[in-house]
Each structure stands twice: as C-alpha cells, then as structure tokens.
Amino acid sequence: MTSNRLRIAIQKSGRLSKESQQLLKNCGVKFTVNEQRLIAHADNMPLDLLRVRDDDIPGLVMDGVVDLGIIGENVLEEEQIERQTLGKPSACNKLRQLDFGACRLSLAVPSEFPYQDAASLEGLRIATSYPNLLRRFMQNKGISYRDCMLKGSVEVAPRAGLADGICDLVSTGATLEANGLYETEVIFRSMACVIQSQQTQTPAKQALIDKLMSRVNGVIRARESKYILLHAPTETLEQIVALLPGAENPTVLPLNDDSNRVAIHAVSTEDLFWDTMEELTKLGASSILVMPIEKMMG
Ligand code: ATP
Ligand code: MG
C-alpha cells in the first residue's frame, strides 16, 4: 500500500518514545498522540507517525513499509544481522546518529565469577536478547558458548540458575549492581539514529525528508550549544575569550559608561561549566549569562 504522506516509525512507549516525539516537535511537526492509536497524523505536513514496538522499526524500514524510523543502533544492527542470516532484505540508509538513547551492550557475570577475558565464558551459557550481536562478537574471538534467549529479565538469569553470564544493555550499571553482576566487556556502543528506507521515494517525499533532516541538524546543534554573554576587562579580554569552549569570533561591544570593560557575546559549542565560570570571574569577568539556544541554522 502506498501513501502520499511520509511515514515515520517511532517507539510507541519506552526509552526512546518521549525524545523521538520531542525531536519531531522541535523540528516543527505538529501532532497529537492518542495513546490508543497506532497512527498520529501531522496537522501541518504530509507526514504520519507510526507508533510501534521498537523491535519492529528496522524491519518496517527495510521492507519499505515506512520511509523513516527512529531506532537504537543496537536494535538496528541486531535486525540487520538476523535478516542477513535469513536472506531477507536488510538494507537501509542511516541518515544520522541522534543525541539520545545512549547505552552499551555488555557482557556481565556474577561478582564471584573469576573473569579474565571473554574466553573465560568458553562453553558456558549466556542469557541475552541480542543473540546475533553476541554471536558476532564471540565468533570473532573464536569462543564457543551456549545461548539462553530471553526477551526480558535477562539480568536475573544467573541468579535464577538459567545462565552463567549475561549480555545485556547497560547505561549506568545500577541494574547490574542490584543483581550482583559486574560488567566485563562492552561489545557494542549505541545511540538512537534515524534510518531511511531504500525503496523509491517520490521527489516530494525526498524533499520533505531533506527538510526534516536539515531541521534535525539544527535542533541538535542548538542543543549542543550555549549563548554566552559577559562583561570583561579589556586587559584580560584575550585570556577570557580563550577560556570560552569552542567559541569562534565572539562579538565584542563597548560598554556605555566604562571604557575599561567590554561586553562579549559568543556562541559556544559546549556547555560552560561552573569551573570555567569561576576561572572567568578570576580574570575579572562579570555579569556572566549562559543561555540555551532554541534553534540554529546556516
Ligand atoms: P518495546 O516495547 O518498544 O519493544 P523495549 O523494552 O524493547 O521496548 P526500551 O527498554 O524502551 O525497549 O529501550 C529502547 C531502546 O533504548 C534500547 O534498544 C536502547 O537503544 C535504548 N536504551 C538506552 N538506555 C538503555 C538502557 N539502560 N537499557 C535499555 N535500553 C536502553
Ligand atoms: Mg523492544
């Protein structure tokens, strides 16, 4: 079934859904999500959001059912290997990495396990929801192991006597710790990303994709940047500018009633941390303001 409207698959509910929706809203897509509905129509663009389980997103894009998908690289890679093994279509274009959904797929073992390297797992059973990524990693190292495929509750498998170790997603490590496990090896690092189907797009759809992606770049650049305003003594001006992280060509303006001081306006590509602010005040800077930037273009 074809549609004139651009279709984007996002996670219905889970770790990526809020930020995926927010990103599209920041790109100017107007929509309201009805929790009961699979589809949300945008009001101001020929665009529909498909809200599905994240596991379904790579396949929907690879089969050309939707045009774009927002998905964790871990799920994308897992599906790609799975489909290659089965001889199913597995191609899609990764348009860009996003700035959320950071996690890593890691091996972990119970705290009493005498782990030296991945070979310590030779012949043992490993519980995971990512059998393909695990197999690729272990095959590259020439280690044989036994699978224990679990879609959830992977972290309780060793204690329940189902497996000797696990291969699971970690972000802070708190879940591992709470289950008496420790992380021994990172096998894949992941962020959310935008993927596009390789099935023929109409020129109008492709133009909308290009426009959206240019806005995504602008939104992410703005999120990574800060607008900094401060007053500086003219004699320490150079040192002060040198301290501003990633600020190129700041604007320097005279102050009305003070010829020894100037105002500096700068866009910094990083956040300005407290330590740097303290350094700046030591150099005589005052009235330091650090402000978020909403949008950036050009
Ligand atoms: P669904 O019901 O859509 O299948 P899910 O339970 O498979 O959801 P979530 O737990 O919501 O998935 O995670 C979605 C994605 O979020 C992961 O695939 C991963 O890319 C990313 N992520 C970021 N941090 C973590 C984390 N600490 N644990 C798990 N996933 C994380
Ligand atoms: Mg899932």
Tab-separated table of C-alpha atoms and ligand atoms in Angstrom:
chain	number	residue	atom	x	y	z
A	1	MET	CA	0.000	0.000	0.000
A	2	THR	CA	1.486	3.334	-0.981
A	3	SER	CA	0.741	6.670	0.542
A	4	ASN	CA	1.498	10.234	-0.447
A	5	ARG	CA	2.270	11.002	3.136
A	6	LEU	CA	5.703	10.453	4.617
A	7	ARG	CA	5.648	7.688	7.214
A	8	ILE	CA	7.938	7.743	10.234
A	9	ALA	CA	8.072	4.842	12.680
A	10	ILE	CA	8.867	5.687	16.294
A	11	GLN	CA	8.760	3.674	19.510
A	12	LYS	CA	5.262	3.605	20.998
A	13	SER	CA	6.280	3.576	24.624
A	14	GLY	CA	9.691	3.096	26.095
A	15	ARG	CA	13.046	4.722	26.476
A	16	LEU	CA	13.097	6.341	23.023
A	17	SER	CA	9.486	7.465	22.626
A	18	LYS	CA	9.457	10.767	24.512
A	19	GLU	CA	12.650	12.044	22.933
A	20	SER	CA	11.663	10.865	19.440
A	21	GLN	CA	8.375	12.785	19.711
A	22	GLN	CA	10.096	15.839	21.167
A	23	LEU	CA	12.668	15.869	18.380
A	24	LEU	CA	9.935	15.885	15.725
A	25	LYS	CA	8.035	18.613	17.585
A	26	ASN	CA	11.214	20.704	17.775
A	27	CYS	CA	11.519	20.244	14.003
A	28	GLY	CA	8.147	21.930	13.607
A	29	VAL	CA	5.991	18.828	13.107
A	30	LYS	CA	2.611	19.428	14.771
A	31	PHE	CA	0.789	16.319	16.012
A	32	THR	CA	-1.142	14.959	18.962
A	33	VAL	CA	-0.657	11.412	20.083
A	34	ASN	CA	-3.672	9.345	21.064
A	35	GLU	CA	-2.360	6.519	23.247
A	36	GLN	CA	-4.892	4.083	21.751
A	37	ARG	CA	-3.915	4.800	18.157
A	38	LEU	CA	-1.144	3.318	16.051
A	39	ILE	CA	-1.031	6.329	13.730
A	40	ALA	CA	-0.723	10.032	14.531
A	41	HIS	CA	-1.264	12.401	11.597
A	42	ALA	CA	0.727	15.628	11.474
A	43	ASP	CA	-1.531	18.693	11.110
A	44	ASN	CA	0.883	20.881	9.194
A	45	MET	CA	2.829	18.499	6.911
A	46	PRO	CA	2.017	15.428	4.787
A	47	LEU	CA	3.501	13.182	7.437
A	48	ASP	CA	2.234	10.318	9.625
A	49	LEU	CA	3.805	8.843	12.724
A	50	LEU	CA	3.557	5.101	13.218
A	51	ARG	CA	3.883	4.160	16.892
A	52	VAL	CA	5.161	0.597	17.245
A	53	ARG	CA	7.394	-1.714	19.334
A	54	ASP	CA	10.979	-0.682	18.770
A	55	ASP	CA	11.899	-4.190	17.571
A	56	ASP	CA	9.568	-3.738	14.587
A	57	ILE	CA	11.071	-0.455	13.384
A	58	PRO	CA	14.147	-1.667	11.407
A	59	GLY	CA	12.075	-4.292	9.568
A	60	LEU	CA	9.364	-1.779	8.651
A	61	VAL	CA	12.044	0.492	7.150
A	62	MET	CA	13.947	-2.333	5.403
A	63	ASP	CA	10.720	-3.650	3.860
A	64	GLY	CA	9.768	-0.145	2.713
A	65	VAL	CA	6.539	-0.078	4.749
A	66	VAL	CA	7.630	3.234	6.273
A	67	ASP	CA	10.057	5.848	4.933
A	68	LEU	CA	11.931	6.756	8.114
A	69	GLY	CA	12.482	5.232	11.528
A	70	ILE	CA	13.977	6.424	14.798
A	71	ILE	CA	15.682	3.477	16.461
A	72	GLY	CA	18.564	2.397	18.706
A	73	GLU	CA	21.625	1.340	16.726
A	74	ASN	CA	21.674	-1.829	18.843
A	75	VAL	CA	18.245	-2.933	17.574
A	76	LEU	CA	19.116	-1.877	14.008
A	77	GLU	CA	22.354	-3.871	13.957
A	78	GLU	CA	20.724	-6.913	15.582
A	79	GLU	CA	17.939	-6.944	12.969
A	80	GLN	CA	20.422	-6.411	10.137
A	81	ILE	CA	22.489	-9.479	11.121
A	82	GLU	CA	19.321	-11.520	11.678
A	83	ARG	CA	17.978	-10.681	8.217
A	84	GLN	CA	21.328	-11.282	6.529
A	85	THR	CA	21.376	-14.738	8.110
A	86	LEU	CA	17.852	-15.424	6.830
A	87	GLY	CA	18.490	-13.909	3.381
A	88	LYS	CA	15.798	-11.241	3.886
A	89	PRO	CA	16.187	-7.604	2.726
A	90	SER	CA	18.381	-5.867	5.279
A	91	ALA	CA	19.451	-2.642	3.561
A	92	CYS	CA	18.554	0.834	4.772
A	93	ASN	CA	20.370	4.178	4.992
A	94	LYS	CA	21.436	5.542	8.341
A	95	LEU	CA	20.868	9.283	7.922
A	96	ARG	CA	22.364	10.367	11.211
A	97	GLN	CA	23.044	9.491	14.796
A	98	LEU	CA	20.947	11.365	17.351
A	99	ASP	CA	21.869	12.774	20.755
A	100	PHE	CA	19.807	10.435	22.948
A	101	GLY	CA	19.362	6.723	23.698
A	102	ALA	CA	22.981	6.213	24.722
A	103	CYS	CA	23.675	2.719	26.031
A	104	ARG	CA	26.071	-0.162	25.551
A	105	LEU	CA	25.599	-3.882	25.069
A	106	SER	CA	27.916	-5.568	27.542
A	107	LEU	CA	28.909	-8.923	28.917
A	108	ALA	CA	28.390	-9.234	32.667
A	109	VAL	CA	28.961	-12.027	35.163
A	110	PRO	CA	28.119	-12.651	38.855
A	111	SER	CA	30.503	-10.888	41.245
A	112	GLU	CA	32.114	-14.185	42.337
A	113	PHE	CA	32.860	-15.279	38.740
A	114	PRO	CA	36.627	-15.462	38.049
A	115	TYR	CA	36.571	-13.481	34.784
A	116	GLN	CA	39.805	-12.796	32.893
A	117	ASP	CA	38.647	-12.167	29.354
A	118	ALA	CA	35.813	-13.269	27.075
A	119	ALA	CA	37.454	-16.699	26.796
A	120	SER	CA	36.513	-17.266	30.464
A	121	LEU	CA	32.985	-17.820	29.089
A	122	GLU	CA	34.064	-20.711	26.827
A	123	GLY	CA	31.409	-23.434	26.854
A	124	LEU	CA	29.211	-21.526	29.329
A	125	ARG	CA	25.641	-20.336	28.946
A	126	ILE	CA	24.959	-16.644	28.268
A	127	ALA	CA	21.494	-15.078	28.534
A	128	THR	CA	20.684	-12.299	26.070
A	129	SER	CA	18.018	-10.539	23.999
A	130	TYR	CA	20.698	-9.831	21.360
A	131	PRO	CA	21.748	-13.292	20.124
A	132	ASN	CA	23.111	-12.007	16.798
A	133	LEU	CA	25.341	-9.263	18.190
A	134	LEU	CA	26.596	-11.705	20.838
A	135	ARG	CA	27.294	-14.418	18.243
A	136	ARG	CA	29.223	-11.998	16.017
A	137	PHE	CA	31.375	-10.859	18.944
A	138	MET	CA	32.093	-14.395	20.198
A	139	GLN	CA	32.732	-15.770	16.691
A	140	ASN	CA	35.286	-13.024	16.016
A	141	LYS	CA	37.091	-14.121	19.169
A	142	GLY	CA	36.716	-17.810	18.339
A	143	ILE	CA	34.877	-18.571	21.577
A	144	SER	CA	32.043	-21.091	21.705
A	145	TYR	CA	29.238	-20.648	24.233
A	146	ARG	CA	25.622	-21.669	24.723
A	147	ASP	CA	22.676	-19.334	24.145
A	148	CYS	CA	19.848	-18.558	26.518
A	149	MET	CA	17.444	-16.348	24.622
A	150	LEU	CA	15.374	-14.096	26.904
A	151	LYS	CA	13.324	-11.107	25.722
A	152	GLY	CA	13.231	-9.636	29.226
A	153	SER	CA	14.566	-10.138	32.779
A	154	VAL	CA	17.966	-11.024	31.367
A	155	GLU	CA	19.694	-9.645	34.459
A	156	VAL	CA	18.068	-12.188	36.788
A	157	ALA	CA	19.066	-15.228	34.684
A	158	PRO	CA	22.343	-16.039	36.508
A	159	ARG	CA	20.746	-15.879	39.969
A	160	ALA	CA	17.834	-17.984	38.745
A	161	GLY	CA	20.335	-20.598	37.575
A	162	LEU	CA	19.398	-20.156	33.907
A	163	ALA	CA	22.772	-18.875	32.713
A	164	ASP	CA	26.379	-18.291	33.814
A	165	GLY	CA	26.594	-14.765	32.445
A	166	ILE	CA	24.569	-12.231	30.502
A	167	CYS	CA	24.905	-9.958	27.509
A	168	ASP	CA	22.586	-7.010	28.091
A	169	LEU	CA	22.109	-3.262	27.632
A	170	VAL	CA	23.695	-1.056	30.258
A	171	SER	CA	23.558	2.680	30.737
A	172	THR	CA	24.520	3.426	34.350
A	173	GLY	CA	25.278	-0.085	35.564
A	174	ALA	CA	22.848	0.267	38.505
A	175	THR	CA	20.672	-2.651	37.343
A	176	LEU	CA	23.708	-4.910	37.056
A	177	GLU	CA	24.882	-3.941	40.522
A	178	ALA	CA	21.433	-4.500	42.008
A	179	ASN	CA	21.569	-8.047	40.625
A	180	GLY	CA	25.046	-8.865	41.893
A	181	LEU	CA	26.618	-8.698	38.427
A	182	TYR	CA	29.572	-6.768	37.075
A	183	GLU	CA	30.285	-5.556	33.578
A	184	THR	CA	33.292	-7.209	31.987
A	185	GLU	CA	33.267	-6.258	28.319
A	186	VAL	CA	31.474	-3.763	26.087
A	187	ILE	CA	30.537	-5.472	22.853
A	188	PHE	CA	28.534	-2.673	21.163
A	189	ARG	CA	28.022	1.050	21.842
A	190	SER	CA	24.717	2.519	20.769
A	191	MET	CA	22.798	5.766	20.292
A	192	ALA	CA	19.414	6.401	18.731
A	193	CYS	CA	19.598	7.107	14.988
A	194	VAL	CA	17.397	7.983	12.007
A	195	ILE	CA	17.164	5.407	9.240
A	196	GLN	CA	15.625	5.714	5.788
A	197	SER	CA	14.181	3.056	3.527
A	198	GLN	CA	15.886	2.423	0.180
A	199	GLN	CA	12.582	1.959	-1.615
A	200	THR	CA	11.938	4.663	-4.184
A	201	GLN	CA	10.673	7.888	-2.688
A	202	THR	CA	8.674	10.403	-4.663
A	203	PRO	CA	10.637	13.642	-5.159
A	204	ALA	CA	8.164	15.395	-2.852
A	205	LYS	CA	8.752	12.859	-0.076
A	206	GLN	CA	12.511	13.063	-0.512
A	207	ALA	CA	12.307	16.863	-0.320
A	208	LEU	CA	10.387	16.600	2.950
A	209	ILE	CA	12.974	14.149	4.323
A	210	ASP	CA	15.793	16.550	3.374
A	211	LYS	CA	13.977	19.426	5.031
A	212	LEU	CA	13.342	17.427	8.210
A	213	MET	CA	16.942	16.239	8.422
A	214	SER	CA	18.255	19.758	8.000
A	215	ARG	CA	15.989	20.788	10.879
A	216	VAL	CA	17.179	17.805	12.959
A	217	ASN	CA	20.758	19.034	12.427
A	218	GLY	CA	19.723	22.499	13.564
A	219	VAL	CA	17.920	21.215	16.659
A	220	ILE	CA	20.849	19.036	17.727
A	221	ARG	CA	23.444	21.735	17.051
A	222	ALA	CA	21.374	24.163	19.126
A	223	ARG	CA	21.064	21.656	21.972
A	224	GLU	CA	24.837	21.233	21.998
A	225	SER	CA	25.459	24.977	22.029
A	226	LYS	CA	25.066	27.815	24.509
A	227	TYR	CA	24.805	31.551	24.090
A	228	ILE	CA	27.211	33.295	26.453
A	229	LEU	CA	27.141	36.943	27.493
A	230	LEU	CA	29.607	38.566	29.845
A	231	HIS	CA	31.442	41.744	30.709
A	232	ALA	CA	35.241	41.607	30.589
A	233	PRO	CA	38.121	43.946	31.419
A	234	THR	CA	39.871	44.910	28.148
A	235	GLU	CA	43.269	43.839	29.509
A	236	THR	CA	42.181	40.199	30.098
A	237	LEU	CA	39.934	40.033	27.013
A	238	GLU	CA	42.147	37.596	25.116
A	239	GLN	CA	42.530	35.227	28.074
A	240	ILE	CA	38.782	35.320	28.675
A	241	VAL	CA	37.925	34.544	25.049
A	242	ALA	CA	40.441	31.673	25.120
A	243	LEU	CA	38.535	30.121	28.042
A	244	LEU	CA	35.176	30.039	26.240
A	245	PRO	CA	34.777	26.479	24.940
A	246	GLY	CA	34.509	26.261	21.175
A	247	ALA	CA	33.542	29.933	20.744
A	248	GLU	CA	34.759	31.274	17.428
A	249	ASN	CA	34.843	35.009	16.675
A	250	PRO	CA	32.874	36.312	19.648
A	251	THR	CA	31.261	39.719	19.287
A	252	VAL	CA	32.987	42.372	21.388
A	253	LEU	CA	30.951	45.501	22.131
A	254	PRO	CA	31.808	48.692	24.024
A	255	LEU	CA	30.017	49.421	27.300
A	256	ASN	CA	28.257	52.735	27.625
A	257	ASP	CA	29.881	54.175	30.695
A	258	ASP	CA	33.036	52.091	31.131
A	259	SER	CA	35.952	52.337	28.691
A	260	ASN	CA	37.993	49.688	30.557
A	261	ARG	CA	35.416	46.973	30.058
A	262	VAL	CA	33.630	45.404	27.072
A	263	ALA	CA	30.650	43.125	26.575
A	264	ILE	CA	31.286	39.752	24.932
A	265	HIS	CA	28.597	37.762	23.096
A	266	ALA	CA	29.592	34.281	21.993
A	267	VAL	CA	28.029	31.044	20.810
A	268	SER	CA	29.838	28.164	22.431
A	269	THR	CA	29.658	24.641	21.064
A	270	GLU	CA	29.720	23.219	24.577
A	271	ASP	CA	28.148	23.916	27.916
A	272	LEU	CA	30.030	26.329	30.145
A	273	PHE	CA	30.819	24.540	33.371
A	274	TRP	CA	30.996	26.036	36.858
A	275	ASP	CA	34.812	25.652	36.995
A	276	THR	CA	35.204	27.692	33.796
A	277	MET	CA	32.782	30.340	35.109
A	278	GLU	CA	34.915	30.573	38.260
A	279	GLU	CA	38.088	30.949	36.150
A	280	LEU	CA	36.371	33.700	34.181
A	281	THR	CA	35.470	35.665	37.308
A	282	LYS	CA	39.077	35.340	38.487
A	283	LEU	CA	40.073	37.096	35.251
A	284	GLY	CA	37.671	39.916	36.115
A	285	ALA	CA	34.649	38.825	34.081
A	286	SER	CA	31.257	39.818	35.481
A	287	SER	CA	27.537	39.545	34.625
A	288	ILE	CA	28.118	36.114	33.082
A	289	LEU	CA	24.972	34.702	31.475
A	290	VAL	CA	24.787	31.248	29.888
A	291	MET	CA	21.631	30.710	27.858
A	292	PRO	CA	20.174	27.789	25.937
A	293	ILE	CA	19.733	28.224	22.186
A	294	GLU	CA	16.425	27.099	20.732
A	295	LYS	CA	17.180	26.848	17.028
A	296	MET	CA	20.195	27.205	14.777
A	297	MET	CA	20.527	27.414	11.009
A	298	GLY	CA	23.193	28.304	8.495
B	1	ATP	P1	9.451	-2.091	23.151
B	1	ATP	O1	8.231	-2.326	23.961
B	1	ATP	O2	9.279	-0.946	22.197
B	1	ATP	O3	9.986	-3.318	22.471
B	1	ATP	P2	11.851	-2.297	24.768
B	1	ATP	O4	11.548	-2.770	26.149
B	1	ATP	O5	12.414	-3.246	23.790
B	1	ATP	O6	10.555	-1.578	24.185
B	1	ATP	P3	13.282	0.008	25.870
B	1	ATP	O7	13.716	-0.568	27.175
B	1	ATP	O8	12.240	1.068	25.863
B	1	ATP	O9	12.900	-1.127	24.799
B	1	ATP	O10	14.616	0.552	25.157
B	1	ATP	C1	14.579	1.067	23.865
B	1	ATP	C2	15.992	1.426	23.456
B	1	ATP	O11	16.503	2.432	24.320
B	1	ATP	C3	17.049	0.331	23.538
B	1	ATP	O12	17.001	-0.563	22.464
B	1	ATP	C4	18.317	1.146	23.542
B	1	ATP	O13	18.661	1.531	22.228
B	1	ATP	C5	17.932	2.392	24.322
B	1	ATP	N1	18.448	2.422	25.714
B	1	ATP	C6	19.079	3.452	26.301
B	1	ATP	N2	19.444	3.176	27.565
B	1	ATP	C7	19.048	1.950	27.820
B	1	ATP	C8	19.140	1.085	28.962
B	1	ATP	N3	19.726	1.457	30.084
B	1	ATP	N4	18.587	-0.126	28.884
B	1	ATP	C9	17.946	-0.498	27.770
B	1	ATP	N5	17.856	0.269	26.652
B	1	ATP	C10	18.394	1.474	26.660
B	2	MG	MG	11.838	-3.883	22.113
